[in-house]
Amino acid sequence: MALCKISVSVLKQLHFSTLCLEQKIELKLLRPTPLLNLIQVTKCKTRDFKREFKSDLCEKCSWICGCESTNRLFCFPCLLLAKQNGDPSWVSYGVADLSHLTQKIKKHECSQSHLNSILEFNLLGKVDIRQQLDIAFRSNVKRHKEKVTKNRYVLTKIIGCILFCGAFELALRGHDEREDLLNMGVFRGLINFSAELDSSLKDHLTCATVFKGTSKEIQHDLLDCMLTVCQNHIKSEISEASFVSVIAELLMYYQFANWLSFFDTF
């Protein structure tokens, strides 16, 4: 649709939201400002006051437009963006009361619908900082989720290596785990072997600067977490069991410690 000339009657029927961005920007520059034949005579006791429309009003108020067929004033941004919730006198009927025009203009300029329309109208065709911030926020959230997913994947592989060592009763580490040693222990060797088969794990071990996952502190933390999970699982099975038997045995030769073994009976 070519927007070479526009009138208020056309704007009333126009669905601005359905236009493409190029048409919206073009329409933004086509504010109808005809020279209206708007004259109002107010009679008083002593004299008559004659008021007529002056074209410089459209220069002072950049949002005012005029309808040549009805000789009334309208709000151009509200006609485009606030047909539903805008002030009917400035969107539907038009303003022709010149005696109270100044008050009507001030009142309309303070209305929330007009302020929203002016803001959206002025931002049309320009970079919206709110949208840019929203895009940047979503991008940061996406990168964070990708990083969390990658770290969880690496952590799963490390936990799998710990479970492997536990299943075969192998010590996780030796007394010395320096990088220059040929024998770094079963756990570190298993991690390195897994990295040769998994490119994601290999990239992590090569490029990680904060969390690598192979230090003895991380091993201890993972063992504590796994112990907590096992204990909670045992407690859950005991709480769900109908009967529980307890076997107590006193071992004199092991620091006089009392050992209790719990067996759930179904």
mmCIF file of N, CA and C in Angstrom, residues 121-182:
data_model
loop_
_atom_site.group_PDB
_atom_site.id
_atom_site.type_symbol
_atom_site.label_atom_id
_atom_site.label_comp_id
_atom_site.label_asym_id
_atom_site.label_seq_id
_atom_site.Cartn_x
_atom_site.Cartn_y
_atom_site.Cartn_z
ATOM 1 N N PHE A 121 5.216 6.239 19.567
ATOM 2 C CA PHE A 121 5.313 6.937 18.285
ATOM 3 C C PHE A 121 6.727 7.470 18.055
ATOM 4 N N ASN A 122 7.327 8.045 19.087
ATOM 5 C CA ASN A 122 8.674 8.602 18.950
ATOM 6 C C ASN A 122 9.739 7.517 18.811
ATOM 7 N N LEU A 123 9.488 6.350 19.403
ATOM 8 C CA LEU A 123 10.455 5.251 19.304
ATOM 9 C C LEU A 123 10.336 4.476 17.999
ATOM 10 N N LEU A 124 9.275 4.747 17.248
ATOM 11 C CA LEU A 124 9.055 4.019 16.005
ATOM 12 C C LEU A 124 10.176 4.316 15.010
ATOM 13 N N GLY A 125 10.834 3.265 14.553
ATOM 14 C CA GLY A 125 11.935 3.418 13.612
ATOM 15 C C GLY A 125 13.272 3.671 14.264
ATOM 16 N N LYS A 126 13.307 3.732 15.595
ATOM 17 C CA LYS A 126 14.552 3.945 16.319
ATOM 18 C C LYS A 126 14.875 2.701 17.138
ATOM 19 N N VAL A 127 16.094 2.639 17.631
ATOM 20 C CA VAL A 127 16.512 1.508 18.457
ATOM 21 C C VAL A 127 15.874 1.642 19.829
ATOM 22 N N ASP A 128 15.105 0.645 20.207
ATOM 23 C CA ASP A 128 14.442 0.641 21.506
ATOM 24 C C ASP A 128 15.389 0.023 22.534
ATOM 25 N N ILE A 129 15.834 0.832 23.490
ATOM 26 C CA ILE A 129 16.788 0.343 24.487
ATOM 27 C C ILE A 129 16.180 -0.762 25.330
ATOM 28 N N ARG A 130 14.856 -0.716 25.529
ATOM 29 C CA ARG A 130 14.209 -1.776 26.311
ATOM 30 C C ARG A 130 14.298 -3.110 25.588
ATOM 31 N N GLN A 131 14.091 -3.074 24.273
ATOM 32 C CA GLN A 131 14.185 -4.308 23.499
ATOM 33 C C GLN A 131 15.615 -4.817 23.460
ATOM 34 N N GLN A 132 16.575 -3.892 23.322
ATOM 35 C CA GLN A 132 17.971 -4.299 23.293
ATOM 36 C C GLN A 132 18.391 -4.927 24.616
ATOM 37 N N LEU A 133 17.945 -4.336 25.731
ATOM 38 C CA LEU A 133 18.260 -4.902 27.039
ATOM 39 C C LEU A 133 17.610 -6.266 27.206
ATOM 40 N N ASP A 134 16.389 -6.395 26.694
ATOM 41 C CA ASP A 134 15.691 -7.672 26.795
ATOM 42 C C ASP A 134 16.411 -8.746 25.982
ATOM 43 N N ILE A 135 16.887 -8.380 24.797
ATOM 44 C CA ILE A 135 17.627 -9.329 23.961
ATOM 45 C C ILE A 135 18.930 -9.736 24.644
ATOM 46 N N ALA A 136 19.626 -8.744 25.226
ATOM 47 C CA ALA A 136 20.878 -9.046 25.922
ATOM 48 C C ALA A 136 20.630 -9.941 27.134
ATOM 49 N N PHE A 137 19.531 -9.677 27.847
ATOM 50 C CA PHE A 137 19.207 -10.499 29.018
ATOM 51 C C PHE A 137 18.924 -11.942 28.606
ATOM 52 N N ARG A 138 18.119 -12.117 27.548
ATOM 53 C CA ARG A 138 17.811 -13.472 27.087
ATOM 54 C C ARG A 138 19.066 -14.182 26.593
ATOM 55 N N SER A 139 19.959 -13.422 25.956
ATOM 56 C CA SER A 139 21.201 -14.025 25.473
ATOM 57 C C SER A 139 22.069 -14.490 26.638
ATOM 58 N N ASN A 140 22.142 -13.674 27.696
ATOM 59 C CA ASN A 140 22.927 -14.067 28.873
ATOM 60 C C ASN A 140 22.323 -15.284 29.560
ATOM 61 N N VAL A 141 20.999 -15.317 29.648
ATOM 62 C CA VAL A 141 20.335 -16.471 30.260
ATOM 63 C C VAL A 141 20.595 -17.731 29.441
ATOM 64 N N LYS A 142 20.552 -17.592 28.118
ATOM 65 C CA LYS A 142 20.800 -18.747 27.251
ATOM 66 C C LYS A 142 22.220 -19.265 27.419
ATOM 67 N N ARG A 143 23.199 -18.342 27.452
ATOM 68 C CA ARG A 143 24.588 -18.769 27.640
ATOM 69 C C ARG A 143 24.784 -19.424 29.003
ATOM 70 N N HIS A 144 24.114 -18.880 30.024
ATOM 71 C CA HIS A 144 24.230 -19.467 31.362
ATOM 72 C C HIS A 144 23.657 -20.881 31.391
ATOM 73 N N LYS A 145 22.511 -21.079 30.751
ATOM 74 C CA LYS A 145 21.907 -22.413 30.719
ATOM 75 C C LYS A 145 22.787 -23.395 29.958
ATOM 76 N N GLU A 146 23.384 -22.934 28.867
ATOM 77 C CA GLU A 146 24.280 -23.811 28.112
ATOM 78 C C GLU A 146 25.497 -24.199 28.946
ATOM 79 N N LYS A 147 26.019 -23.238 29.718
ATOM 80 C CA LYS A 147 27.172 -23.526 30.564
ATOM 81 C C LYS A 147 26.807 -24.498 31.675
ATOM 82 N N VAL A 148 25.624 -24.306 32.273
ATOM 83 C CA VAL A 148 25.170 -25.212 33.331
ATOM 84 C C VAL A 148 24.975 -26.623 32.782
ATOM 85 N N THR A 149 24.376 -26.718 31.594
ATOM 86 C CA THR A 149 24.170 -28.034 30.977
ATOM 87 C C THR A 149 25.497 -28.739 30.708
ATOM 88 N N LYS A 150 26.471 -27.983 30.224
ATOM 89 C CA LYS A 150 27.789 -28.566 29.949
ATOM 90 C C LYS A 150 28.469 -29.016 31.237
ATOM 91 N N ASN A 151 28.404 -28.185 32.288
ATOM 92 C CA ASN A 151 29.028 -28.549 33.564
ATOM 93 C C ASN A 151 28.359 -29.781 34.178
ATOM 94 N N ARG A 152 27.046 -29.867 34.038
ATOM 95 C CA ARG A 152 26.347 -31.041 34.565
ATOM 96 C C ARG A 152 26.750 -32.299 33.804
ATOM 97 N N TYR A 153 26.933 -32.165 32.512
ATOM 98 C CA TYR A 153 27.359 -33.321 31.714
ATOM 99 C C TYR A 153 28.747 -33.793 32.152
ATOM 100 N N VAL A 154 29.664 -32.836 32.331
ATOM 101 C CA VAL A 154 31.017 -33.182 32.773
ATOM 102 C C VAL A 154 30.976 -33.801 34.165
ATOM 103 N N LEU A 155 30.154 -33.218 35.038
ATOM 104 C CA LEU A 155 30.048 -33.744 36.400
ATOM 105 C C LEU A 155 29.492 -35.163 36.402
ATOM 106 N N THR A 156 28.578 -35.442 35.476
ATOM 107 C CA THR A 156 28.041 -36.804 35.366
ATOM 108 C C THR A 156 29.136 -37.801 34.998
ATOM 109 N N LYS A 157 30.021 -37.415 34.093
ATOM 110 C CA LYS A 157 31.124 -38.297 33.711
ATOM 111 C C LYS A 157 32.081 -38.527 34.879
ATOM 112 N N ILE A 158 32.351 -37.473 35.644
ATOM 113 C CA ILE A 158 33.255 -37.611 36.790
ATOM 114 C C ILE A 158 32.636 -38.516 37.853
ATOM 115 N N ILE A 159 31.340 -38.334 38.107
ATOM 116 C CA ILE A 159 30.656 -39.201 39.077
ATOM 117 C C ILE A 159 30.662 -40.649 38.594
ATOM 118 N N GLY A 160 30.511 -40.838 37.290
ATOM 119 C CA GLY A 160 30.568 -42.194 36.748
ATOM 120 C C GLY A 160 31.916 -42.854 36.992
ATOM 121 N N CYS A 161 32.994 -42.077 36.891
ATOM 122 C CA CYS A 161 34.325 -42.629 37.167
ATOM 123 C C CYS A 161 34.477 -42.994 38.641
ATOM 124 N N ILE A 162 33.902 -42.172 39.525
ATOM 125 C CA ILE A 162 33.958 -42.478 40.961
ATOM 126 C C ILE A 162 33.170 -43.751 41.258
ATOM 127 N N LEU A 163 32.001 -43.893 40.644
ATOM 128 C CA LEU A 163 31.201 -45.105 40.842
ATOM 129 C C LEU A 163 31.935 -46.339 40.319
ATOM 130 N N PHE A 164 32.647 -46.180 39.229
ATOM 131 C CA PHE A 164 33.421 -47.302 38.685
ATOM 132 C C PHE A 164 34.493 -47.747 39.676
ATOM 133 N N CYS A 165 35.200 -46.771 40.250
ATOM 134 C CA CYS A 165 36.234 -47.115 41.234
ATOM 135 C C CYS A 165 35.623 -47.770 42.464
ATOM 136 N N GLY A 166 34.457 -47.278 42.883
ATOM 137 C CA GLY A 166 33.809 -47.871 44.045
ATOM 138 C C GLY A 166 33.306 -49.275 43.784
ATOM 139 N N ALA A 167 32.819 -49.522 42.571
ATOM 140 C CA ALA A 167 32.291 -50.852 42.247
ATOM 141 C C ALA A 167 33.376 -51.914 42.282
ATOM 142 N N PHE A 168 34.612 -51.533 41.937
ATOM 143 C CA PHE A 168 35.717 -52.495 41.924
ATOM 144 C C PHE A 168 36.677 -52.279 43.086
ATOM 145 N N GLU A 169 36.233 -51.487 44.082
ATOM 146 C CA GLU A 169 37.000 -51.256 45.305
ATOM 147 C C GLU A 169 38.405 -50.758 44.994
ATOM 148 N N LEU A 170 38.472 -49.764 44.132
ATOM 149 C CA LEU A 170 39.748 -49.162 43.752
ATOM 150 C C LEU A 170 39.899 -47.807 44.428
ATOM 151 N N ALA A 171 41.090 -47.513 44.874
ATOM 152 C CA ALA A 171 41.341 -46.216 45.503
ATOM 153 C C ALA A 171 41.228 -45.102 44.469
ATOM 154 N N LEU A 172 40.624 -44.004 44.882
ATOM 155 C CA LEU A 172 40.450 -42.898 43.942
ATOM 156 C C LEU A 172 41.772 -42.250 43.572
ATOM 157 N N ARG A 173 42.635 -42.049 44.537
ATOM 158 C CA ARG A 173 43.873 -41.337 44.254
ATOM 159 C C ARG A 173 44.996 -41.897 45.114
ATOM 160 N N GLY A 174 46.203 -41.605 44.672
ATOM 161 C CA GLY A 174 47.378 -42.006 45.425
ATOM 162 C C GLY A 174 47.868 -40.875 46.308
ATOM 163 N N HIS A 175 49.066 -41.022 46.801
ATOM 164 C CA HIS A 175 49.624 -39.989 47.671
ATOM 165 C C HIS A 175 50.092 -38.770 46.877
ATOM 166 N N ASP A 176 50.365 -38.959 45.616
ATOM 167 C CA ASP A 176 50.898 -37.867 44.799
ATOM 168 C C ASP A 176 50.185 -37.883 43.451
ATOM 169 N N GLU A 177 49.549 -36.761 43.099
ATOM 170 C CA GLU A 177 48.813 -36.676 41.841
ATOM 171 C C GLU A 177 49.306 -35.512 40.993
ATOM 172 N N ARG A 178 50.578 -35.294 40.991
ATOM 173 C CA ARG A 178 51.123 -34.218 40.174
ATOM 174 C C ARG A 178 50.980 -34.551 38.690
ATOM 175 N N GLU A 179 50.886 -33.494 37.886
ATOM 176 C CA GLU A 179 50.660 -33.677 36.460
ATOM 177 C C GLU A 179 51.840 -34.346 35.765
ATOM 178 N N ASP A 180 53.049 -34.156 36.309
ATOM 179 C CA ASP A 180 54.229 -34.682 35.636
ATOM 180 C C ASP A 180 54.505 -36.142 35.969
ATOM 181 N N LEU A 181 53.700 -36.735 36.864
ATOM 182 C CA LEU A 181 53.912 -38.135 37.215
ATOM 183 C C LEU A 181 53.316 -39.048 36.153
ATOM 184 N N LEU A 182 53.979 -40.178 35.925
ATOM 185 C CA LEU A 182 53.460 -41.139 34.963
ATOM 186 C C LEU A 182 52.263 -41.893 35.524
#
